[in-house]
Amino acid sequence: MRNEKKYNKSIYFTMVFVQTIIHLVVLSEIFLKLFLIDHIVYDASSKIIIMDFIWIIILFLLENILHIFKQAAKIWITKQYKDVMPEKIMHVCQKLSLQFLEQQNIQEIIKRSDSYFEKSLEYTDALVSWLRLVLSSIVLVWFMRNTSFFAILVMSILVLVAFVINLRTTKNTFGFWKRYMETARRFNYLSDLQIKREYAYERRIYDTSKAMDERFSKEFDQAARINQKSGHTRFRGQILLESILIGITVFVMFYFALPNTMESITLGTYTAITETIARMLEELSRCAESVFPIREFHGLRTELIRFVENDFLEKGSANNFRAESPRENVLSLDNLQFRYYENNEDTLKGICFTFEKGKHYGLVGVNGAGKTTLAKLLLDLYKPTNGRIYDGTEKKTALFQDFQVYPVTVREYLLMGNDSNLSNARVSEVLDMLECSNLKQGLDTPLTLLTEEGTLLSKGQLQRLAIARAFLSEADFILLDVNWCNKIACI
């Protein structure tokens, strides 16, 4: 985690430091405006007034230079560290077995790692908002030091009420948005079912569209109600907040317009107080909204660090489970046991068997018996909980039920993972054997509709191509996990 800590320190320190300096420059400008107004009102010399102008211009230029530096620093940090966490996650994924990578929560973690950098910047901005609020509050109290304690107390109460209202409004909006997105995912999924090619036959034969339309309408209406309720709640909160802000403004105007108050402060101080209050109220709004990015980032960071350390993931996997077999072209299982992560029961237990090259084997069983799980153990995609696998084969390949097709030509597809020097004659021989040689453009037929020359093969034709790719591998061990009467063939 050294790079991750260095990454965090670089982001936090650089961005917080630069933005803090910018805010200090802004507050210094307020002080200089105070002096300038007082010097003009109270007939200071022209030399002093000119110096005030010069210092204000200098600070204004410095503020803009710092803003440019902040953007440059952000670009540099983005370039250096944006891919640090995703790369670390991918590095961990390379060491994990497929049984963990297939889990939905692991897939969510991998997906969320892409947003880690943006969440880091949001977290930094949130910290800066709180720091700016503290600095503005200190400066405001200093400006109001000559006013009454009552004025400071009333201002503090009004500001606190405004913050609480903004916080509650933001919290409600965040909760509504979370529920809306959950509902939106459901109605988007139902919408996809109505347009995807895989469901076209059942839509026509079983008339599934009516049932899916009803569910889609139900989820869509629920999302609309959530969105409407969120809008009403947010509107009420904004009205209440604006009322408080108007109250603060009216209080400042009337209180500081009182003769006794005007005698205790200068016009420059009055201007500085009003400007500082305006900036502080703006920071109040940001701070209320920043509570949830801070909480979200801490949760994401904890989750990703736990995943990167990954001690919890590898529990239950046997060490040194695979060894070289003393016999060539033989694959032996010795008391093999497997249990899925966080399951209480073994999926496979006490499996002992020997597969020999040149022989054909069929594994038959009901759904859920563990046939595909055993196949993935044989291919080293899963790690057994206990037992050993003695492997005397040089190369293994497989064809699973959920094989994938890519937007490439038939030739490119068949050579994936195989010898790139395979002759066209050998490829055509295998295709002829599988009765899959009558393609529109032969081996150059694109397996995609993204080009004019592309074609859309039937599921049976695609399965034959996948089998051909497995046969062309010339592996010692070919495993076919296909839905043929619930059996797995090991060739």
PDB file of C-alpha atoms in Angstrom, residues 245-475:
ATOM      1  CA  LEU A 245     -30.351  33.440   4.441  1.00  0.00           C
ATOM      2  CA  ILE A 246     -32.687  36.373   3.838  1.00  0.00           C
ATOM      3  CA  GLY A 247     -33.102  36.638   7.611  1.00  0.00           C
ATOM      4  CA  ILE A 248     -29.328  36.788   8.050  1.00  0.00           C
ATOM      5  CA  THR A 249     -29.061  39.470   5.372  1.00  0.00           C
ATOM      6  CA  VAL A 250     -31.877  41.545   6.892  1.00  0.00           C
ATOM      7  CA  PHE A 251     -30.375  41.202  10.375  1.00  0.00           C
ATOM      8  CA  VAL A 252     -26.975  42.372   9.134  1.00  0.00           C
ATOM      9  CA  MET A 253     -28.476  45.325   7.264  1.00  0.00           C
ATOM     10  CA  PHE A 254     -30.648  46.548  10.146  1.00  0.00           C
ATOM     11  CA  TYR A 255     -28.269  45.790  12.988  1.00  0.00           C
ATOM     12  CA  PHE A 256     -25.291  47.488  11.414  1.00  0.00           C
ATOM     13  CA  ALA A 257     -27.483  50.399  10.324  1.00  0.00           C
ATOM     14  CA  LEU A 258     -28.225  51.238  13.963  1.00  0.00           C
ATOM     15  CA  PRO A 259     -26.482  54.437  15.124  1.00  0.00           C
ATOM     16  CA  ASN A 260     -24.848  52.748  18.105  1.00  0.00           C
ATOM     17  CA  THR A 261     -23.461  50.008  15.883  1.00  0.00           C
ATOM     18  CA  MET A 262     -22.173  52.397  13.221  1.00  0.00           C
ATOM     19  CA  GLU A 263     -20.335  54.312  15.912  1.00  0.00           C
ATOM     20  CA  SER A 264     -18.431  51.202  16.964  1.00  0.00           C
ATOM     21  CA  ILE A 265     -17.292  50.111  13.478  1.00  0.00           C
ATOM     22  CA  THR A 266     -16.019  51.832  10.364  1.00  0.00           C
ATOM     23  CA  LEU A 267     -17.583  51.722   6.905  1.00  0.00           C
ATOM     24  CA  GLY A 268     -14.713  49.541   5.728  1.00  0.00           C
ATOM     25  CA  THR A 269     -15.368  47.080   8.550  1.00  0.00           C
ATOM     26  CA  TYR A 270     -19.081  46.993   7.670  1.00  0.00           C
ATOM     27  CA  THR A 271     -18.215  46.194   4.042  1.00  0.00           C
ATOM     28  CA  ALA A 272     -15.748  43.506   5.141  1.00  0.00           C
ATOM     29  CA  ILE A 273     -18.340  41.920   7.466  1.00  0.00           C
ATOM     30  CA  THR A 274     -21.007  41.723   4.752  1.00  0.00           C
ATOM     31  CA  GLU A 275     -18.574  40.251   2.207  1.00  0.00           C
ATOM     32  CA  THR A 276     -17.228  37.716   4.714  1.00  0.00           C
ATOM     33  CA  ILE A 277     -20.766  36.657   5.680  1.00  0.00           C
ATOM     34  CA  ALA A 278     -21.637  36.150   2.003  1.00  0.00           C
ATOM     35  CA  ARG A 279     -18.552  33.973   1.497  1.00  0.00           C
ATOM     36  CA  MET A 280     -19.190  32.069   4.710  1.00  0.00           C
ATOM     37  CA  LEU A 281     -22.785  31.271   3.734  1.00  0.00           C
ATOM     38  CA  GLU A 282     -21.502  29.963   0.415  1.00  0.00           C
ATOM     39  CA  GLU A 283     -19.016  27.747   2.256  1.00  0.00           C
ATOM     40  CA  LEU A 284     -21.796  26.583   4.594  1.00  0.00           C
ATOM     41  CA  SER A 285     -23.715  25.234   1.633  1.00  0.00           C
ATOM     42  CA  ARG A 286     -20.627  23.449   0.305  1.00  0.00           C
ATOM     43  CA  CYS A 287     -19.800  21.970   3.705  1.00  0.00           C
ATOM     44  CA  ALA A 288     -23.296  20.543   4.107  1.00  0.00           C
ATOM     45  CA  GLU A 289     -23.038  18.946   0.669  1.00  0.00           C
ATOM     46  CA  SER A 290     -19.520  17.662   1.411  1.00  0.00           C
ATOM     47  CA  VAL A 291     -20.571  15.416   4.300  1.00  0.00           C
ATOM     48  CA  PHE A 292     -21.663  12.632   1.971  1.00  0.00           C
ATOM     49  CA  PRO A 293     -18.644  12.722  -0.395  1.00  0.00           C
ATOM     50  CA  ILE A 294     -16.446  12.418   2.709  1.00  0.00           C
ATOM     51  CA  ARG A 295     -18.426   9.456   4.007  1.00  0.00           C
ATOM     52  CA  GLU A 296     -18.604   7.855   0.566  1.00  0.00           C
ATOM     53  CA  PHE A 297     -14.855   8.217  -0.008  1.00  0.00           C
ATOM     54  CA  HIS A 298     -13.948   6.741   3.386  1.00  0.00           C
ATOM     55  CA  GLY A 299     -16.197   3.755   2.702  1.00  0.00           C
ATOM     56  CA  LEU A 300     -14.777   3.250  -0.790  1.00  0.00           C
ATOM     57  CA  ARG A 301     -11.177   3.610   0.392  1.00  0.00           C
ATOM     58  CA  THR A 302     -11.673   1.102   3.220  1.00  0.00           C
ATOM     59  CA  GLU A 303     -13.326  -1.341   0.819  1.00  0.00           C
ATOM     60  CA  LEU A 304     -10.561  -1.056  -1.798  1.00  0.00           C
ATOM     61  CA  ILE A 305      -7.720  -1.318   0.720  1.00  0.00           C
ATOM     62  CA  ARG A 306      -9.324  -4.434   2.179  1.00  0.00           C
ATOM     63  CA  PHE A 307      -9.619  -5.860  -1.321  1.00  0.00           C
ATOM     64  CA  VAL A 308      -6.005  -5.026  -2.205  1.00  0.00           C
ATOM     65  CA  GLU A 309      -4.729  -6.674   0.966  1.00  0.00           C
ATOM     66  CA  ASN A 310      -7.132  -9.542   0.047  1.00  0.00           C
ATOM     67  CA  ASP A 311      -6.416 -11.716   3.079  1.00  0.00           C
ATOM     68  CA  PHE A 312     -10.144 -12.362   3.472  1.00  0.00           C
ATOM     69  CA  LEU A 313     -10.467 -13.501  -0.144  1.00  0.00           C
ATOM     70  CA  GLU A 314      -8.043 -16.375  -0.136  1.00  0.00           C
ATOM     71  CA  LYS A 315      -9.368 -18.032   3.012  1.00  0.00           C
ATOM     72  CA  GLY A 316     -10.466 -21.566   2.401  1.00  0.00           C
ATOM     73  CA  SER A 317      -8.158 -22.250  -0.569  1.00  0.00           C
ATOM     74  CA  ALA A 318      -5.682 -25.072  -0.356  1.00  0.00           C
ATOM     75  CA  ASN A 319      -1.983 -24.315  -0.712  1.00  0.00           C
ATOM     76  CA  ASN A 320       0.162 -26.342  -3.120  1.00  0.00           C
ATOM     77  CA  PHE A 321      -2.965 -28.015  -4.430  1.00  0.00           C
ATOM     78  CA  ARG A 322      -1.484 -28.714  -7.886  1.00  0.00           C
ATOM     79  CA  ALA A 323       1.571 -30.893  -8.453  1.00  0.00           C
ATOM     80  CA  GLU A 324       3.228 -32.497 -11.447  1.00  0.00           C
ATOM     81  CA  SER A 325       2.040 -36.022 -12.069  1.00  0.00           C
ATOM     82  CA  PRO A 326       4.690 -38.773 -12.160  1.00  0.00           C
ATOM     83  CA  ARG A 327       2.865 -40.132 -15.222  1.00  0.00           C
ATOM     84  CA  GLU A 328       2.742 -38.211 -18.495  1.00  0.00           C
ATOM     85  CA  ASN A 329      -0.563 -37.325 -20.170  1.00  0.00           C
ATOM     86  CA  VAL A 330      -2.501 -38.080 -17.003  1.00  0.00           C
ATOM     87  CA  LEU A 331      -4.639 -35.814 -14.826  1.00  0.00           C
ATOM     88  CA  SER A 332      -5.382 -37.240 -11.360  1.00  0.00           C
ATOM     89  CA  LEU A 333      -7.629 -35.961  -8.581  1.00  0.00           C
ATOM     90  CA  ASP A 334      -6.830 -36.944  -4.997  1.00  0.00           C
ATOM     91  CA  ASN A 335      -9.581 -36.378  -2.400  1.00  0.00           C
ATOM     92  CA  LEU A 336     -10.581 -33.108  -4.067  1.00  0.00           C
ATOM     93  CA  GLN A 337     -12.839 -30.820  -2.058  1.00  0.00           C
ATOM     94  CA  PHE A 338     -14.346 -27.456  -2.986  1.00  0.00           C
ATOM     95  CA  ARG A 339     -16.562 -24.975  -1.180  1.00  0.00           C
ATOM     96  CA  TYR A 340     -17.630 -21.609  -2.546  1.00  0.00           C
ATOM     97  CA  TYR A 341     -16.565 -18.601  -0.550  1.00  0.00           C
ATOM     98  CA  GLU A 342     -18.904 -17.888   2.397  1.00  0.00           C
ATOM     99  CA  ASN A 343     -20.917 -21.084   1.698  1.00  0.00           C
ATOM    100  CA  ASN A 344     -21.574 -23.476   4.570  1.00  0.00           C
ATOM    101  CA  GLU A 345     -21.639 -26.668   2.495  1.00  0.00           C
ATOM    102  CA  ASP A 346     -19.145 -28.293   0.136  1.00  0.00           C
ATOM    103  CA  THR A 347     -20.050 -28.290  -3.541  1.00  0.00           C
ATOM    104  CA  LEU A 348     -17.589 -31.138  -4.188  1.00  0.00           C
ATOM    105  CA  LYS A 349     -16.123 -33.529  -1.632  1.00  0.00           C
ATOM    106  CA  GLY A 350     -13.836 -36.542  -1.749  1.00  0.00           C
ATOM    107  CA  ILE A 351     -13.392 -36.582  -5.543  1.00  0.00           C
ATOM    108  CA  CYS A 352     -10.805 -39.150  -6.657  1.00  0.00           C
ATOM    109  CA  PHE A 353     -10.371 -39.926 -10.338  1.00  0.00           C
ATOM    110  CA  THR A 354      -7.771 -40.210 -13.096  1.00  0.00           C
ATOM    111  CA  PHE A 355      -8.138 -38.903 -16.662  1.00  0.00           C
ATOM    112  CA  GLU A 356      -5.844 -40.371 -19.318  1.00  0.00           C
ATOM    113  CA  LYS A 357      -4.972 -38.897 -22.700  1.00  0.00           C
ATOM    114  CA  GLY A 358      -6.673 -40.570 -25.657  1.00  0.00           C
ATOM    115  CA  LYS A 359      -9.749 -41.625 -23.702  1.00  0.00           C
ATOM    116  CA  HIS A 360     -13.217 -40.082 -23.632  1.00  0.00           C
ATOM    117  CA  TYR A 361     -15.084 -39.365 -20.394  1.00  0.00           C
ATOM    118  CA  GLY A 362     -18.568 -38.098 -19.720  1.00  0.00           C
ATOM    119  CA  LEU A 363     -19.651 -36.519 -16.432  1.00  0.00           C
ATOM    120  CA  VAL A 364     -23.404 -36.676 -15.937  1.00  0.00           C
ATOM    121  CA  GLY A 365     -25.453 -35.096 -13.177  1.00  0.00           C
ATOM    122  CA  VAL A 366     -28.462 -32.993 -12.298  1.00  0.00           C
ATOM    123  CA  ASN A 367     -28.316 -29.216 -12.380  1.00  0.00           C
ATOM    124  CA  GLY A 368     -26.223 -27.877  -9.520  1.00  0.00           C
ATOM    125  CA  ALA A 369     -24.370 -31.156  -8.996  1.00  0.00           C
ATOM    126  CA  GLY A 370     -21.012 -29.434  -9.518  1.00  0.00           C
ATOM    127  CA  LYS A 371     -20.099 -30.458 -13.074  1.00  0.00           C
ATOM    128  CA  THR A 372     -19.036 -26.968 -14.198  1.00  0.00           C
ATOM    129  CA  THR A 373     -17.309 -26.379 -10.854  1.00  0.00           C
ATOM    130  CA  LEU A 374     -15.227 -29.526 -11.364  1.00  0.00           C
ATOM    131  CA  ALA A 375     -14.400 -28.405 -14.901  1.00  0.00           C
ATOM    132  CA  LYS A 376     -13.063 -25.091 -13.613  1.00  0.00           C
ATOM    133  CA  LEU A 377     -11.000 -26.894 -10.979  1.00  0.00           C
ATOM    134  CA  LEU A 378      -9.446 -29.106 -13.651  1.00  0.00           C
ATOM    135  CA  LEU A 379      -8.548 -26.028 -15.707  1.00  0.00           C
ATOM    136  CA  ASP A 380      -7.009 -24.236 -12.698  1.00  0.00           C
ATOM    137  CA  LEU A 381      -9.668 -21.520 -12.857  1.00  0.00           C
ATOM    138  CA  TYR A 382     -10.760 -22.405  -9.310  1.00  0.00           C
ATOM    139  CA  LYS A 383      -8.602 -23.415  -6.372  1.00  0.00           C
ATOM    140  CA  PRO A 384      -9.793 -26.405  -4.337  1.00  0.00           C
ATOM    141  CA  THR A 385     -10.546 -26.064  -0.645  1.00  0.00           C
ATOM    142  CA  ASN A 386      -8.665 -29.275   0.017  1.00  0.00           C
ATOM    143  CA  GLY A 387      -7.045 -32.143  -1.843  1.00  0.00           C
ATOM    144  CA  ARG A 388      -4.562 -32.208  -4.712  1.00  0.00           C
ATOM    145  CA  ILE A 389      -4.501 -32.300  -8.498  1.00  0.00           C
ATOM    146  CA  TYR A 390      -1.632 -34.190 -10.143  1.00  0.00           C
ATOM    147  CA  ASP A 391      -1.199 -32.766 -13.633  1.00  0.00           C
ATOM    148  CA  GLY A 392       0.846 -34.560 -16.283  1.00  0.00           C
ATOM    149  CA  THR A 393      -0.571 -32.688 -19.276  1.00  0.00           C
ATOM    150  CA  GLU A 394       1.157 -29.909 -21.193  1.00  0.00           C
ATOM    151  CA  LYS A 395      -1.863 -28.073 -22.560  1.00  0.00           C
ATOM    152  CA  LYS A 396      -5.546 -27.972 -21.721  1.00  0.00           C
ATOM    153  CA  THR A 397      -8.452 -26.140 -23.313  1.00  0.00           C
ATOM    154  CA  ALA A 398     -12.198 -25.986 -22.845  1.00  0.00           C
ATOM    155  CA  LEU A 399     -15.521 -24.921 -24.288  1.00  0.00           C
ATOM    156  CA  PHE A 400     -18.096 -23.673 -21.787  1.00  0.00           C
ATOM    157  CA  GLN A 401     -21.808 -23.136 -22.282  1.00  0.00           C
ATOM    158  CA  ASP A 402     -21.430 -19.361 -22.024  1.00  0.00           C
ATOM    159  CA  PHE A 403     -18.685 -19.051 -24.651  1.00  0.00           C
ATOM    160  CA  GLN A 404     -18.205 -15.589 -26.144  1.00  0.00           C
ATOM    161  CA  VAL A 405     -17.940 -14.343 -29.735  1.00  0.00           C
ATOM    162  CA  TYR A 406     -15.864 -11.274 -30.598  1.00  0.00           C
ATOM    163  CA  PRO A 407     -16.087  -8.748 -33.471  1.00  0.00           C
ATOM    164  CA  VAL A 408     -13.293 -10.380 -35.495  1.00  0.00           C
ATOM    165  CA  THR A 409     -13.055 -12.533 -38.599  1.00  0.00           C
ATOM    166  CA  VAL A 410     -13.601 -16.291 -38.460  1.00  0.00           C
ATOM    167  CA  ARG A 411      -9.862 -16.875 -38.959  1.00  0.00           C
ATOM    168  CA  GLU A 412      -8.915 -14.502 -36.114  1.00  0.00           C
ATOM    169  CA  TYR A 413     -11.486 -16.129 -33.841  1.00  0.00           C
ATOM    170  CA  LEU A 414     -10.231 -19.653 -34.521  1.00  0.00           C
ATOM    171  CA  LEU A 415      -6.592 -18.674 -33.927  1.00  0.00           C
ATOM    172  CA  MET A 416      -7.256 -17.016 -30.557  1.00  0.00           C
ATOM    173  CA  GLY A 417      -5.068 -18.847 -28.046  1.00  0.00           C
ATOM    174  CA  ASN A 418      -3.835 -21.233 -30.747  1.00  0.00           C
ATOM    175  CA  ASP A 419      -0.792 -21.441 -32.981  1.00  0.00           C
ATOM    176  CA  SER A 420      -0.903 -18.373 -35.241  1.00  0.00           C
ATOM    177  CA  ASN A 421       0.965 -20.359 -37.928  1.00  0.00           C
ATOM    178  CA  LEU A 422      -1.846 -22.865 -38.448  1.00  0.00           C
ATOM    179  CA  SER A 423      -2.428 -23.362 -42.165  1.00  0.00           C
ATOM    180  CA  ASN A 424      -5.705 -22.510 -43.853  1.00  0.00           C
ATOM    181  CA  ALA A 425      -5.907 -26.121 -44.977  1.00  0.00           C
ATOM    182  CA  ARG A 426      -5.868 -27.387 -41.376  1.00  0.00           C
ATOM    183  CA  VAL A 427      -8.455 -24.801 -40.315  1.00  0.00           C
ATOM    184  CA  SER A 428     -10.711 -25.648 -43.282  1.00  0.00           C
ATOM    185  CA  GLU A 429     -10.358 -29.362 -42.505  1.00  0.00           C
ATOM    186  CA  VAL A 430     -11.712 -28.879 -38.982  1.00  0.00           C
ATOM    187  CA  LEU A 431     -14.535 -26.639 -40.243  1.00  0.00           C
ATOM    188  CA  ASP A 432     -15.503 -29.246 -42.851  1.00  0.00           C
ATOM    189  CA  MET A 433     -15.539 -31.910 -40.157  1.00  0.00           C
ATOM    190  CA  LEU A 434     -17.971 -29.804 -38.126  1.00  0.00           C
ATOM    191  CA  GLU A 435     -20.037 -28.915 -41.225  1.00  0.00           C
ATOM    192  CA  CYS A 436     -19.320 -25.235 -40.747  1.00  0.00           C
ATOM    193  CA  SER A 437     -17.469 -24.331 -43.945  1.00  0.00           C
ATOM    194  CA  ASN A 438     -20.285 -22.688 -45.927  1.00  0.00           C
ATOM    195  CA  LEU A 439     -19.575 -19.158 -44.674  1.00  0.00           C
ATOM    196  CA  LYS A 440     -20.266 -16.122 -46.844  1.00  0.00           C
ATOM    197  CA  GLN A 441     -16.618 -15.049 -47.156  1.00  0.00           C
ATOM    198  CA  GLY A 442     -14.944 -18.154 -45.840  1.00  0.00           C
ATOM    199  CA  LEU A 443     -12.316 -17.543 -43.167  1.00  0.00           C
ATOM    200  CA  ASP A 444     -12.493 -13.787 -43.780  1.00  0.00           C
ATOM    201  CA  THR A 445     -16.157 -13.556 -42.735  1.00  0.00           C
ATOM    202  CA  PRO A 446     -16.518 -10.886 -39.991  1.00  0.00           C
ATOM    203  CA  LEU A 447     -18.411 -12.104 -36.919  1.00  0.00           C
ATOM    204  CA  THR A 448     -20.103  -8.748 -36.391  1.00  0.00           C
ATOM    205  CA  LEU A 449     -22.779  -6.533 -37.884  1.00  0.00           C
ATOM    206  CA  LEU A 450     -20.598  -3.452 -37.408  1.00  0.00           C
ATOM    207  CA  THR A 451     -19.374  -3.787 -41.002  1.00  0.00           C
ATOM    208  CA  GLU A 452     -21.302  -4.184 -44.247  1.00  0.00           C
ATOM    209  CA  GLU A 453     -19.592  -7.518 -44.904  1.00  0.00           C
ATOM    210  CA  GLY A 454     -20.420  -8.848 -41.440  1.00  0.00           C
ATOM    211  CA  THR A 455     -22.785 -11.698 -40.730  1.00  0.00           C
ATOM    212  CA  LEU A 456     -24.996 -12.823 -37.881  1.00  0.00           C
ATOM    213  CA  LEU A 457     -24.548 -16.562 -37.387  1.00  0.00           C
ATOM    214  CA  SER A 458     -27.034 -18.749 -35.575  1.00  0.00           C
ATOM    215  CA  LYS A 459     -26.279 -19.958 -32.069  1.00  0.00           C
ATOM    216  CA  GLY A 460     -25.619 -23.454 -33.424  1.00  0.00           C
ATOM    217  CA  GLN A 461     -23.121 -22.155 -35.992  1.00  0.00           C
ATOM    218  CA  LEU A 462     -21.336 -20.110 -33.340  1.00  0.00           C
ATOM    219  CA  GLN A 463     -21.120 -23.182 -31.121  1.00  0.00           C
ATOM    220  CA  ARG A 464     -19.544 -25.148 -33.963  1.00  0.00           C
ATOM    221  CA  LEU A 465     -16.943 -22.389 -34.421  1.00  0.00           C
ATOM    222  CA  ALA A 466     -16.177 -22.503 -30.703  1.00  0.00           C
ATOM    223  CA  ILE A 467     -15.743 -26.298 -30.894  1.00  0.00           C
ATOM    224  CA  ALA A 468     -13.480 -25.863 -33.926  1.00  0.00           C
ATOM    225  CA  ARG A 469     -11.301 -23.431 -31.979  1.00  0.00           C
ATOM    226  CA  ALA A 470     -10.959 -25.997 -29.189  1.00  0.00           C
ATOM    227  CA  PHE A 471     -10.046 -28.789 -31.646  1.00  0.00           C
ATOM    228  CA  LEU A 472      -7.439 -26.596 -33.359  1.00  0.00           C
ATOM    229  CA  SER A 473      -5.620 -26.126 -30.051  1.00  0.00           C
ATOM    230  CA  GLU A 474      -4.218 -29.681 -30.272  1.00  0.00           C
ATOM    231  CA  ALA A 475      -4.385 -29.807 -26.486  1.00  0.00           C
TER     232      ALA A 475
END
